[in-house]
C-alpha positions as a printed Julia matrix, in Angstrom:
77×3 Matrix{Float64}:
   0.0     0.0     0.0
   1.06    3.61   -0.39
   0.41    6.08    2.41
   2.2     9.21    1.15
   4.64    9.21    4.07
   1.94    8.83    6.75
   3.65    5.86    8.45
   0.41    3.89    8.37
   0.08    0.43    9.93
  -2.01   -2.04    7.89
  -4.0    -5.09    9.02
  -5.45   -7.47    6.43
  -8.73   -8.99    7.61
 -11.16  -11.43    5.98
 -13.71   -8.72    5.26
 -11.66   -5.5     5.2
  -8.31   -3.78    5.22
  -7.69   -1.66    8.33
  -5.16    1.17    8.23
  -4.01    3.03   11.33
  -2.16    6.36   11.42
  -0.72    7.72   14.67
  -0.73   11.41   13.71
  -2.46   13.2    10.87
  -1.91   16.87   10.11
  -4.73   19.06    8.86
  -5.39   18.91    5.17
  -6.13   16.4     2.46
  -4.5    12.96    2.53
  -4.83    9.77    0.51
  -4.2     6.1     1.2
  -4.13    3.43   -1.5
  -3.59   -0.32   -1.61
  -3.26   -2.91   -4.38
  -5.65   -5.78   -4.94
  -5.14   -8.89   -7.06
  -7.95  -10.53   -9.02
  -8.04  -14.31   -8.72
 -11.34  -15.04  -10.48
 -13.4   -13.18  -13.1
 -16.62  -11.44  -12.09
 -18.19   -8.22  -10.85
 -17.0    -6.92   -7.51
 -17.52   -3.94   -5.22
 -15.06   -2.22   -2.93
 -17.3    -0.78   -0.26
 -16.96    2.89    0.71
 -14.06    3.76    2.96
 -14.94    5.0     6.44
 -12.36    6.86    8.49
 -12.59    8.34   11.97
 -10.36    9.59   14.76
 -10.19    7.11   17.63
 -10.4     9.71   20.41
 -12.41   12.34   18.52
 -15.14   10.4    16.64
 -16.66   13.65   15.37
 -13.65   13.84   13.01
 -14.49   11.5    10.15
 -14.31   11.02    6.41
 -15.62    8.66    3.76
 -15.23    7.73    0.09
 -17.4     6.42   -2.72
 -17.99    2.75   -3.53
 -15.81    1.34   -6.31
 -17.18   -1.16   -8.87
 -14.8    -3.56  -10.64
 -15.35   -5.92  -13.58
 -12.7    -8.62  -13.97
 -12.64  -10.48  -17.31
 -11.17  -13.91  -18.05
  -7.52  -13.87  -19.05
  -7.26  -14.31  -22.84
  -5.6   -17.55  -24.02
  -1.84  -17.4   -24.65
  -0.97  -16.0   -28.08
  -4.06  -13.81  -28.51
């Protein structure tokens, strides 16, 4: 994952990816992580929810992401 120098800690769970940041300055920040498709199909990455542990009134969210994964074409095509 790429945290733009935020020193984020990442936990991979069965149903989500959890990222933790100790300190976050005011302003706009972005976090990104890679995923790998193992089977074709239609998938959704649910909206991100973020909040401050000790100040829950500070929060943010993102949009849902839709993905369509196609079969890998045969070799030589």
